[in-house]
């Protein structure tokens, strides 16, 4: 047997073993750390014992941020962190074929890392109580490490990022998953973070504000609103926790071919433009808003957080207008659960489109369109009865860049009359195992779909 074949076999065997261990952890409702029902009070106590404050401020109150002469881009004096710039999108197949908008440009790659360790034969995951200024409840469970390159290289001259050493120069045999994944394609320009799950060797010191939880405990917490943050959800989605199903409606090769064909058929062109040249948006003293008021606004905040690497700072945030709806429609074919994914182009994505949930929108943003232009399956999801809803919770998006960005996440069961075996163009039935296989590679599964995949990986919902 060749070295290549031996290495490949060892890789497959390792993935199978990791899948088995992850499934065992997802089926474990108790662990070495706090009981699941204690996590909420633990977060509340952490919030009470530290000073946290977020105050909306005018742009003139930003420290170190300014609108650049000429371009009007909102930039930091260090040239790091991120900037608010503009893009021009031309997409003839879209209901709105052309538009301009503000967008976050953050070219550096951050680390989102969860440390894993076995206790009593069960994998546990080291989670952090982390404050983010845009979280509606400020404190949520986050990955062990959640840091931009500017943060962990200490551009802000703050404290060291705890546990960072476990995710830098990590030996390959300790890696459970490690993949670059996109962030929100409507609000970030070609943004990617490194999503990692790394297994620790030896004793791991437990710092204040951290706790060990099983996947099953995290799954129970994912059934609650705004407890597990977006960064933790995307990392957990990338873990190989869904076994491959033997009878998918489409082969893996057929699915990859369909994605390639979808990317090829979309004539989407995106170019950067100065923020000052973004039409249909107006900059005031306190915000940059769309006219008519729709989609989102850019605003600014002053922040105090006693337990962060820097105790106080100011920054811009994007504030969406309205509650989003993000849902997978599910059916069984030949007894195998499938999810209806859409190939969704977004202006900020690196590779035109990624697989998204069946429905991903803010309904209010579509009320001005002709009914025929409403997102497919939106009415099915909004009108679903309790028997059809297999999963439902409100989750907030990335609290470090978005202010109170929340979506109602659902998995909705349907029948042939509601979601046909042959779906409309741009939609395809995939199994959870196929989705979990795709997410081990970059730029195939978008961040909203990864939240719902995390719910499956942690057994927050079973199909």
Tab-separated table of C-alpha atoms in Angstrom:
chain	number	residue	atom	x	y	z
A	1	UNK	CA	0.000	0.000	0.000
A	2	UNK	CA	1.341	3.427	-0.918
A	3	UNK	CA	2.150	6.111	1.616
A	4	UNK	CA	-0.622	8.243	0.116
A	5	UNK	CA	-3.186	5.482	0.571
A	6	UNK	CA	-1.988	4.757	4.104
A	7	UNK	CA	-2.257	8.429	5.059
A	8	UNK	CA	-5.715	8.736	3.509
A	9	UNK	CA	-6.950	5.620	5.336
A	10	UNK	CA	-5.598	6.900	8.630
A	11	UNK	CA	-7.334	10.242	7.985
A	12	UNK	CA	-10.669	8.522	7.308
A	13	UNK	CA	-10.317	6.304	10.367
A	14	UNK	CA	-9.517	9.342	12.517
A	15	UNK	CA	-12.577	11.196	11.217
A	16	UNK	CA	-14.803	8.187	11.955
A	17	UNK	CA	-13.423	7.963	15.494
A	18	UNK	CA	-13.960	11.697	16.033
A	19	UNK	CA	-17.528	11.408	14.702
A	20	UNK	CA	-18.259	8.590	17.155
A	21	UNK	CA	-16.836	10.617	20.056
A	22	UNK	CA	-18.775	13.732	19.040
A	23	UNK	CA	-22.020	11.758	18.774
A	24	UNK	CA	-21.367	10.281	22.237
A	25	UNK	CA	-20.819	13.775	23.624
A	26	UNK	CA	-24.017	15.034	21.949
A	27	UNK	CA	-25.922	12.233	23.699
A	28	UNK	CA	-24.437	13.153	27.101
A	29	UNK	CA	-26.775	15.505	29.019
A	30	UNK	CA	-24.396	15.783	31.998
A	31	UNK	CA	-20.698	16.466	32.278
A	32	UNK	CA	-17.751	17.415	34.437
A	33	UNK	CA	-18.702	21.111	34.589
A	34	UNK	CA	-21.865	22.884	35.746
A	35	UNK	CA	-25.249	21.269	35.254
A	36	UNK	CA	-27.051	22.599	32.192
A	37	UNK	CA	-29.653	24.431	34.274
A	38	UNK	CA	-26.842	26.208	36.149
A	39	UNK	CA	-25.332	27.809	33.032
A	40	UNK	CA	-27.943	30.574	32.763
A	41	UNK	CA	-27.503	31.658	36.413
A	42	UNK	CA	-23.709	31.379	35.936
A	43	UNK	CA	-23.907	33.830	33.025
A	44	UNK	CA	-26.179	36.139	35.044
A	45	UNK	CA	-23.791	36.081	38.000
A	46	UNK	CA	-20.874	36.846	35.688
A	47	UNK	CA	-22.802	39.835	34.349
A	48	UNK	CA	-23.556	41.099	37.860
A	49	UNK	CA	-19.973	40.840	39.121
A	50	UNK	CA	-18.397	42.724	36.188
A	51	UNK	CA	-19.102	46.189	34.909
A	52	UNK	CA	-20.603	46.153	31.416
A	53	UNK	CA	-22.033	49.201	29.676
A	54	UNK	CA	-22.897	49.980	26.058
A	55	UNK	CA	-24.044	53.462	25.085
A	56	UNK	CA	-25.074	54.695	21.648
A	57	UNK	CA	-22.984	57.746	20.681
A	58	UNK	CA	-22.712	60.143	17.723
A	59	UNK	CA	-19.938	59.535	15.227
A	60	UNK	CA	-18.137	62.562	16.664
A	61	UNK	CA	-17.789	60.635	19.927
A	62	UNK	CA	-15.718	57.849	18.340
A	63	UNK	CA	-12.161	57.712	19.678
A	64	UNK	CA	-9.609	56.751	17.031
A	65	UNK	CA	-12.216	56.438	14.268
A	66	UNK	CA	-12.924	59.014	11.574
A	67	UNK	CA	-14.369	59.472	8.089
A	68	UNK	CA	-11.429	59.536	5.695
A	69	UNK	CA	-11.124	62.653	3.502
A	70	UNK	CA	-12.085	61.942	-0.078
A	71	UNK	CA	-13.517	58.432	0.277
A	72	UNK	CA	-15.685	59.054	3.326
A	73	UNK	CA	-14.769	55.542	4.564
A	74	UNK	CA	-15.066	55.103	8.333
A	75	UNK	CA	-11.595	53.917	9.400
A	76	UNK	CA	-9.471	53.398	12.517
A	77	UNK	CA	-6.323	55.493	12.920
A	78	UNK	CA	-4.184	52.322	13.283
A	79	UNK	CA	-5.226	51.125	9.842
A	80	UNK	CA	-6.243	47.832	11.515
A	81	UNK	CA	-9.388	46.276	13.002
A	82	UNK	CA	-11.934	47.006	10.237
A	83	UNK	CA	-13.446	49.812	8.174
A	84	UNK	CA	-16.884	50.732	6.865
A	85	UNK	CA	-16.678	51.155	3.094
A	86	UNK	CA	-19.029	50.831	0.124
A	87	UNK	CA	-19.757	48.253	-2.557
A	88	UNK	CA	-21.651	48.357	-5.834
A	89	UNK	CA	-23.428	45.088	-6.707
A	90	UNK	CA	-24.815	44.252	-10.152
A	91	UNK	CA	-26.876	41.053	-10.199
A	92	UNK	CA	-29.364	40.932	-13.094
A	93	UNK	CA	-31.175	37.776	-11.832
A	94	UNK	CA	-31.985	39.392	-8.474
A	95	UNK	CA	-35.377	41.077	-7.817
A	96	UNK	CA	-33.283	44.228	-7.183
A	97	UNK	CA	-30.755	43.964	-10.052
A	98	UNK	CA	-28.360	46.674	-8.855
A	99	UNK	CA	-27.587	48.454	-5.609
A	100	UNK	CA	-24.956	50.155	-3.461
A	101	UNK	CA	-24.518	49.717	0.263
A	102	UNK	CA	-22.134	50.200	3.182
A	103	UNK	CA	-20.201	47.072	4.168
A	104	UNK	CA	-17.594	46.015	6.749
A	105	UNK	CA	-14.141	45.431	5.288
A	106	UNK	CA	-12.085	43.339	7.718
A	107	UNK	CA	-9.438	41.561	5.624
A	108	UNK	CA	-7.570	39.917	8.504
A	109	UNK	CA	-8.394	36.340	9.489
A	110	UNK	CA	-9.337	35.805	13.132
A	111	UNK	CA	-9.350	32.643	15.246
A	112	UNK	CA	-12.549	31.070	16.528
A	113	UNK	CA	-11.352	28.105	18.544
A	114	UNK	CA	-12.958	25.651	20.964
A	115	UNK	CA	-10.718	23.519	23.171
A	116	UNK	CA	-11.896	19.935	23.696
A	117	UNK	CA	-10.859	17.406	26.339
A	118	UNK	CA	-12.094	13.991	27.397
A	119	UNK	CA	-13.398	13.507	30.928
A	120	UNK	CA	-14.612	10.021	31.881
A	121	UNK	CA	-14.506	9.015	28.199
A	122	UNK	CA	-16.735	11.895	27.032
A	123	UNK	CA	-15.547	14.909	25.037
A	124	UNK	CA	-16.128	18.235	26.795
A	125	UNK	CA	-15.738	21.688	25.295
A	126	UNK	CA	-14.303	24.744	27.022
A	127	UNK	CA	-16.803	27.583	26.669
A	128	UNK	CA	-16.391	31.203	27.702
A	129	UNK	CA	-18.820	33.749	29.144
A	130	UNK	CA	-18.006	36.602	26.778
A	131	UNK	CA	-19.418	40.079	26.542
A	132	UNK	CA	-19.970	41.575	23.082
A	133	UNK	CA	-21.363	45.104	22.696
A	134	UNK	CA	-23.936	44.104	20.087
A	135	UNK	CA	-25.446	41.160	21.985
A	136	UNK	CA	-29.011	41.937	23.094
A	137	UNK	CA	-28.172	40.411	26.500
A	138	UNK	CA	-24.449	41.354	26.369
A	139	UNK	CA	-23.126	38.014	27.756
A	140	UNK	CA	-23.340	34.741	25.825
A	141	UNK	CA	-21.421	31.475	25.622
A	142	UNK	CA	-18.575	31.886	23.171
A	143	UNK	CA	-15.655	29.764	21.944
A	144	UNK	CA	-12.580	29.310	24.113
A	145	UNK	CA	-10.776	31.786	21.853
A	146	UNK	CA	-12.608	34.417	19.826
A	147	UNK	CA	-10.119	36.956	18.577
A	148	UNK	CA	-9.258	38.969	15.489
A	149	UNK	CA	-5.630	39.126	14.393
A	150	UNK	CA	-5.538	42.742	15.640
A	151	UNK	CA	-6.685	41.512	19.049
A	152	UNK	CA	-4.294	38.612	19.498
A	153	UNK	CA	-1.338	40.607	18.107
A	154	UNK	CA	-2.323	43.273	20.690
A	155	UNK	CA	-2.750	46.271	18.391
A	156	UNK	CA	-5.045	47.597	21.153
A	157	UNK	CA	-2.191	47.113	23.721
A	158	UNK	CA	-4.551	45.125	25.922
A	159	UNK	CA	-4.199	41.897	27.891
A	160	UNK	CA	-3.233	38.543	26.373
A	161	UNK	CA	-5.960	36.348	24.872
A	162	UNK	CA	-6.454	33.413	27.247
A	163	UNK	CA	-5.814	29.899	25.870
A	164	UNK	CA	-4.498	31.300	22.559
A	165	UNK	CA	-1.411	29.049	22.796
A	166	UNK	CA	-3.556	25.944	22.229
A	167	UNK	CA	-4.521	27.190	18.754
A	168	UNK	CA	-1.170	28.468	17.473
A	169	UNK	CA	1.221	25.944	15.865
A	170	UNK	CA	-1.065	23.131	16.989
A	171	UNK	CA	0.128	19.556	16.185
A	172	UNK	CA	-2.074	18.050	13.415
A	173	UNK	CA	-2.946	15.003	15.526
A	174	UNK	CA	-4.675	17.274	18.085
A	175	UNK	CA	-6.962	18.874	15.479
A	176	UNK	CA	-10.598	17.734	15.302
A	177	UNK	CA	-11.583	20.396	12.765
A	178	UNK	CA	-9.839	23.398	11.213
A	179	UNK	CA	-11.336	25.322	8.305
A	180	UNK	CA	-11.679	28.885	7.011
A	181	UNK	CA	-15.326	29.917	6.895
A	182	UNK	CA	-17.103	32.997	5.618
A	183	UNK	CA	-19.030	35.440	7.753
A	184	UNK	CA	-22.277	37.262	6.869
A	185	UNK	CA	-22.160	37.891	3.130
A	186	UNK	CA	-24.617	40.796	3.266
A	187	UNK	CA	-22.616	42.783	5.817
A	188	UNK	CA	-18.973	41.656	5.459
A	189	UNK	CA	-16.758	42.000	2.383
A	190	UNK	CA	-15.022	38.642	1.724
A	191	UNK	CA	-14.526	38.048	5.453
A	192	UNK	CA	-13.256	34.702	6.745
A	193	UNK	CA	-12.314	33.317	10.150
A	194	UNK	CA	-10.422	30.182	11.083
A	195	UNK	CA	-12.855	27.790	12.800
A	196	UNK	CA	-11.007	25.277	15.000
A	197	UNK	CA	-11.741	22.479	17.442
A	198	UNK	CA	-8.527	21.282	19.106
A	199	UNK	CA	-8.150	18.497	21.643
A	200	UNK	CA	-5.943	19.330	24.628
A	201	UNK	CA	-3.301	17.095	26.143
A	202	UNK	CA	-2.683	17.002	29.885
A	203	UNK	CA	-4.173	19.285	32.492
A	204	UNK	CA	-5.860	22.484	31.341
A	205	UNK	CA	-6.084	25.311	33.912
A	206	UNK	CA	-9.655	26.540	34.305
A	207	UNK	CA	-9.692	30.337	34.162
A	208	UNK	CA	-12.441	32.454	35.672
A	209	UNK	CA	-15.319	32.904	33.214
A	210	UNK	CA	-14.827	29.521	31.489
A	211	UNK	CA	-16.547	26.151	31.926
A	212	UNK	CA	-16.483	22.633	30.462
A	213	UNK	CA	-19.691	21.420	28.773
A	214	UNK	CA	-20.619	18.357	26.714
A	215	UNK	CA	-22.132	18.740	23.251
A	216	UNK	CA	-25.405	17.506	24.713
A	217	UNK	CA	-25.406	20.340	27.234
A	218	UNK	CA	-24.619	22.897	24.528
A	219	UNK	CA	-27.451	21.423	22.451
A	220	UNK	CA	-29.881	21.921	25.327
A	221	UNK	CA	-28.721	25.542	25.602
A	222	UNK	CA	-29.199	26.020	21.834
A	223	UNK	CA	-32.906	25.436	22.387
A	224	UNK	CA	-32.951	28.685	24.390
A	225	UNK	CA	-32.930	32.205	22.957
A	226	UNK	CA	-29.623	34.111	22.829
A	227	UNK	CA	-27.452	31.867	24.997
A	228	UNK	CA	-24.890	30.367	22.583
A	229	UNK	CA	-23.236	33.014	20.427
A	230	UNK	CA	-22.745	32.931	16.668
A	231	UNK	CA	-19.022	32.240	16.839
A	232	UNK	CA	-19.556	29.137	18.977
A	233	UNK	CA	-22.299	27.947	16.627
A	234	UNK	CA	-20.160	28.198	13.498
A	235	UNK	CA	-17.248	26.336	15.131
A	236	UNK	CA	-19.524	23.527	16.353
A	237	UNK	CA	-21.033	23.205	12.871
A	238	UNK	CA	-17.588	22.426	11.455
A	239	UNK	CA	-16.990	19.441	13.761
A	240	UNK	CA	-17.520	16.098	11.961
A	241	UNK	CA	-20.540	15.092	14.043
A	242	UNK	CA	-23.002	13.907	11.361
A	243	UNK	CA	-22.368	10.390	10.011
A	244	UNK	CA	-22.703	9.953	6.262
A	245	UNK	CA	-26.127	8.645	5.238
A	246	UNK	CA	-26.182	5.672	2.822
A	247	UNK	CA	-29.138	6.766	0.661
A	248	UNK	CA	-29.039	10.480	-0.130
A	249	UNK	CA	-31.355	11.781	-2.843
A	250	UNK	CA	-28.299	13.116	-4.713
A	251	UNK	CA	-24.772	11.716	-4.799
A	252	UNK	CA	-21.947	13.780	-3.304
A	253	UNK	CA	-20.524	14.302	-6.803
A	254	UNK	CA	-23.923	15.322	-8.118
A	255	UNK	CA	-24.307	17.831	-5.294
A	256	UNK	CA	-20.870	19.355	-5.965
A	257	UNK	CA	-21.689	19.568	-9.669
A	258	UNK	CA	-24.967	21.343	-8.892
A	259	UNK	CA	-23.169	23.911	-6.691
A	260	UNK	CA	-20.599	24.532	-9.437
A	261	UNK	CA	-23.368	24.987	-12.022
A	262	UNK	CA	-25.191	27.440	-9.747
A	263	UNK	CA	-22.020	29.485	-9.258
A	264	UNK	CA	-21.433	29.502	-13.002
A	265	UNK	CA	-24.900	30.702	-14.000
A	266	UNK	CA	-25.011	33.785	-11.771
A	267	UNK	CA	-23.730	36.931	-13.441
A	268	UNK	CA	-22.960	38.779	-10.216
A	269	UNK	CA	-20.409	41.611	-10.234
A	270	UNK	CA	-19.197	43.340	-7.068
A	271	UNK	CA	-16.778	46.241	-6.857
A	272	UNK	CA	-15.624	48.389	-3.972
A	273	UNK	CA	-16.617	52.047	-4.006
A	274	UNK	CA	-15.944	54.879	-1.532
A	275	UNK	CA	-18.541	55.138	1.206
A	276	UNK	CA	-19.115	58.723	0.069
A	277	UNK	CA	-20.373	57.384	-3.283
A	278	UNK	CA	-22.966	54.978	-1.857
A	279	UNK	CA	-26.251	56.306	-3.218
A	280	UNK	CA	-29.614	55.931	-1.432
A	281	UNK	CA	-27.833	56.126	1.933
A	282	UNK	CA	-27.581	59.273	4.063
A	283	UNK	CA	-24.972	60.020	6.721
A	284	UNK	CA	-26.189	61.914	9.764
A	285	UNK	CA	-24.553	62.755	13.074
A	286	UNK	CA	-25.681	59.482	14.687
A	287	UNK	CA	-26.123	57.006	11.844
A	288	UNK	CA	-25.819	56.140	8.171
A	289	UNK	CA	-29.271	55.063	6.984
A	290	UNK	CA	-30.961	53.775	3.870
A	291	UNK	CA	-33.616	55.954	2.207
A	292	UNK	CA	-36.356	54.809	2.503
A	293	UNK	CA	-35.484	53.386	5.920
A	294	UNK	CA	-34.836	49.705	5.256
A	295	UNK	CA	-32.235	46.920	5.656
A	296	UNK	CA	-29.825	48.272	8.311
A	297	UNK	CA	-28.048	51.336	9.637
A	298	UNK	CA	-24.463	52.067	10.669
A	299	UNK	CA	-24.195	53.473	14.194
A	300	UNK	CA	-21.583	53.921	16.940
A	301	UNK	CA	-21.221	52.844	20.569
A	302	UNK	CA	-19.033	53.468	23.609
A	303	UNK	CA	-18.283	50.289	25.553
A	304	UNK	CA	-17.098	49.393	29.053
A	305	UNK	CA	-16.253	45.753	29.778
A	306	UNK	CA	-14.178	45.070	32.859
A	307	UNK	CA	-13.207	41.510	31.888
A	308	UNK	CA	-12.166	42.116	28.260
A	309	UNK	CA	-8.591	42.521	26.980
A	310	UNK	CA	-9.330	46.279	26.810
A	311	UNK	CA	-11.633	47.726	29.478
A	312	UNK	CA	-13.215	50.481	27.359
A	313	UNK	CA	-13.385	51.482	23.718
A	314	UNK	CA	-15.594	52.968	21.010
A	315	UNK	CA	-16.518	51.459	17.650
A	316	UNK	CA	-19.045	51.448	14.787
A	317	UNK	CA	-21.657	48.680	14.541
A	318	UNK	CA	-24.155	47.604	11.891
A	319	UNK	CA	-27.718	47.581	13.214
A	320	UNK	CA	-30.229	45.517	11.168
A	321	UNK	CA	-33.817	46.716	11.032
A	322	UNK	CA	-36.263	43.941	11.877
A	323	UNK	CA	-36.161	40.345	13.060
A	324	UNK	CA	-34.777	37.894	10.509
A	325	UNK	CA	-36.286	34.529	9.617
A	326	UNK	CA	-33.839	31.706	8.911
A	327	UNK	CA	-35.228	28.221	8.301
A	328	UNK	CA	-34.509	24.856	6.773
A	329	UNK	CA	-37.469	22.957	5.348
A	330	UNK	CA	-37.049	19.224	5.957
A	331	UNK	CA	-38.475	16.046	4.438
A	332	UNK	CA	-37.622	12.344	4.417
A	333	UNK	CA	-36.797	10.504	1.213
A	334	UNK	CA	-36.429	6.735	1.500
A	335	UNK	CA	-36.479	7.171	5.264
A	336	UNK	CA	-33.459	9.527	5.185
A	337	UNK	CA	-33.862	13.117	6.511
A	338	UNK	CA	-33.053	15.836	3.969
A	339	UNK	CA	-32.832	19.622	4.196
A	340	UNK	CA	-33.811	21.980	1.378
A	341	UNK	CA	-30.793	24.220	0.762
A	342	UNK	CA	-30.660	27.212	-1.526
A	343	UNK	CA	-27.669	28.450	-3.517
A	344	UNK	CA	-27.747	32.036	-2.257
A	345	UNK	CA	-25.554	34.747	-3.826
A	346	UNK	CA	-24.574	37.537	-1.427
A	347	UNK	CA	-22.617	40.682	-2.241
A	348	UNK	CA	-19.810	40.128	0.243
A	349	UNK	CA	-19.080	36.443	-0.414
A	350	UNK	CA	-15.739	35.466	-1.904
A	351	UNK	CA	-17.129	32.830	-4.289
A	352	UNK	CA	-20.460	34.265	-5.521
A	353	UNK	CA	-22.712	32.011	-3.431
A	354	UNK	CA	-22.816	29.444	-0.666
A	355	UNK	CA	-25.443	26.976	0.490
A	356	UNK	CA	-27.966	28.746	2.707
A	357	UNK	CA	-31.105	27.675	4.552
A	358	UNK	CA	-34.349	27.357	2.577
A	359	UNK	CA	-35.415	30.783	3.853
A	360	UNK	CA	-32.986	33.500	4.899
A	361	UNK	CA	-34.400	36.999	4.961
A	362	UNK	CA	-35.898	39.815	6.981
A	363	UNK	CA	-39.566	39.760	5.912
A	364	UNK	CA	-39.975	43.522	6.380
A	365	UNK	CA	-37.376	44.130	3.665
A	366	UNK	CA	-39.571	42.401	1.084
A	367	UNK	CA	-42.931	44.036	1.765
A	368	UNK	CA	-42.356	46.646	-0.959
A	369	UNK	CA	-41.791	43.958	-3.630
A	370	UNK	CA	-44.369	42.285	-5.834
A	371	UNK	CA	-45.770	39.137	-4.124
A	372	UNK	CA	-44.254	37.013	-6.894
A	373	UNK	CA	-40.822	38.313	-5.849
A	374	UNK	CA	-41.176	37.259	-2.208
A	375	UNK	CA	-38.610	34.637	-1.177
A	376	UNK	CA	-39.818	31.112	-2.026
A	377	UNK	CA	-41.073	29.072	0.935
A	378	UNK	CA	-41.289	32.157	3.197
A	379	UNK	CA	-45.063	31.827	3.520
A	380	UNK	CA	-44.688	28.105	4.295
A	381	UNK	CA	-42.278	28.870	7.139
A	382	UNK	CA	-44.283	31.800	8.531
A	383	UNK	CA	-47.503	29.787	8.393
A	384	UNK	CA	-46.135	26.545	9.844
A	385	UNK	CA	-48.144	25.056	12.718
A	386	UNK	CA	-46.665	23.607	15.892
A	387	UNK	CA	-46.671	20.059	14.492
A	388	UNK	CA	-44.458	21.101	11.600
A	389	UNK	CA	-41.894	23.027	13.647
A	390	UNK	CA	-39.107	20.676	14.691
A	391	UNK	CA	-36.846	23.417	16.058
A	392	UNK	CA	-37.283	27.105	16.910
A	393	UNK	CA	-35.169	29.633	18.813
A	394	UNK	CA	-34.036	33.228	18.435
A	395	UNK	CA	-30.286	33.627	18.044
A	396	UNK	CA	-28.258	36.800	17.692
A	397	UNK	CA	-25.526	37.248	15.128
A	398	UNK	CA	-21.926	38.396	15.661
A	399	UNK	CA	-22.116	40.799	18.611
A	400	UNK	CA	-18.703	42.313	17.964
A	401	UNK	CA	-19.851	43.920	14.696
A	402	UNK	CA	-23.678	43.883	14.722
A	403	UNK	CA	-26.049	45.569	17.162
A	404	UNK	CA	-29.025	43.438	18.243
A	405	UNK	CA	-28.977	41.439	14.993
A	406	UNK	CA	-31.419	38.622	15.711
A	407	UNK	CA	-33.108	35.938	13.650
A	408	UNK	CA	-35.804	33.407	14.356
A	409	UNK	CA	-34.127	30.102	13.472
A	410	UNK	CA	-36.403	27.192	12.532
A	411	UNK	CA	-36.485	23.708	11.051
A	412	UNK	CA	-39.909	23.099	9.509
A	413	UNK	CA	-41.285	19.768	8.315
A	414	UNK	CA	-43.119	19.810	4.989
A	415	UNK	CA	-44.784	17.453	2.509
A	416	UNK	CA	-44.697	17.051	-1.278
A	417	UNK	CA	-47.371	19.697	-1.851
A	418	UNK	CA	-45.416	22.278	0.168
A	419	UNK	CA	-41.845	21.394	-0.814
A	420	UNK	CA	-41.699	19.172	-3.910
A	421	UNK	CA	-39.089	16.524	-4.591
A	422	UNK	CA	-38.101	18.587	-7.631
A	423	UNK	CA	-37.662	22.047	-6.047
A	424	UNK	CA	-37.463	25.367	-7.919
A	425	UNK	CA	-34.191	26.392	-9.602
A	426	UNK	CA	-31.548	27.367	-7.067
A	427	UNK	CA	-32.724	24.816	-4.476
A	428	UNK	CA	-31.512	21.279	-3.765
A	429	UNK	CA	-32.252	18.568	-1.196
A	430	UNK	CA	-29.169	17.635	0.889
A	431	UNK	CA	-28.733	15.365	3.883
A	432	UNK	CA	-27.298	16.621	7.192
A	433	UNK	CA	-24.307	14.338	6.601
A	434	UNK	CA	-23.661	15.908	3.189
A	435	UNK	CA	-23.910	19.371	4.695
A	436	UNK	CA	-21.505	18.373	7.482
A	437	UNK	CA	-19.103	16.991	4.860
A	438	UNK	CA	-19.236	20.202	2.814
A	439	UNK	CA	-18.662	22.405	5.854
A	440	UNK	CA	-15.270	20.785	6.403
A	441	UNK	CA	-14.205	22.807	3.339
A	442	UNK	CA	-14.198	26.588	2.920
A	443	UNK	CA	-16.940	28.624	1.244
A	444	UNK	CA	-19.606	25.966	0.722
A	445	UNK	CA	-22.017	26.486	3.640
A	446	UNK	CA	-22.922	29.970	4.830
A	447	UNK	CA	-22.942	31.160	8.428
A	448	UNK	CA	-26.728	31.012	8.853
A	449	UNK	CA	-26.864	27.414	7.633
A	450	UNK	CA	-24.008	26.604	9.991
A	451	UNK	CA	-26.092	27.750	12.975
A	452	UNK	CA	-28.791	25.207	12.111
A	453	UNK	CA	-26.159	22.549	11.404
A	454	UNK	CA	-24.718	23.209	14.879
A	455	UNK	CA	-28.163	22.504	16.302
A	456	UNK	CA	-28.109	19.118	14.538
A	457	UNK	CA	-24.504	18.375	15.572
A	458	UNK	CA	-25.324	18.977	19.229
A	459	UNK	CA	-28.670	17.126	19.146
A	460	UNK	CA	-30.580	20.323	19.937
A	461	UNK	CA	-32.880	18.840	17.276
A	462	UNK	CA	-32.959	15.342	15.794
A	463	UNK	CA	-34.551	14.521	12.472
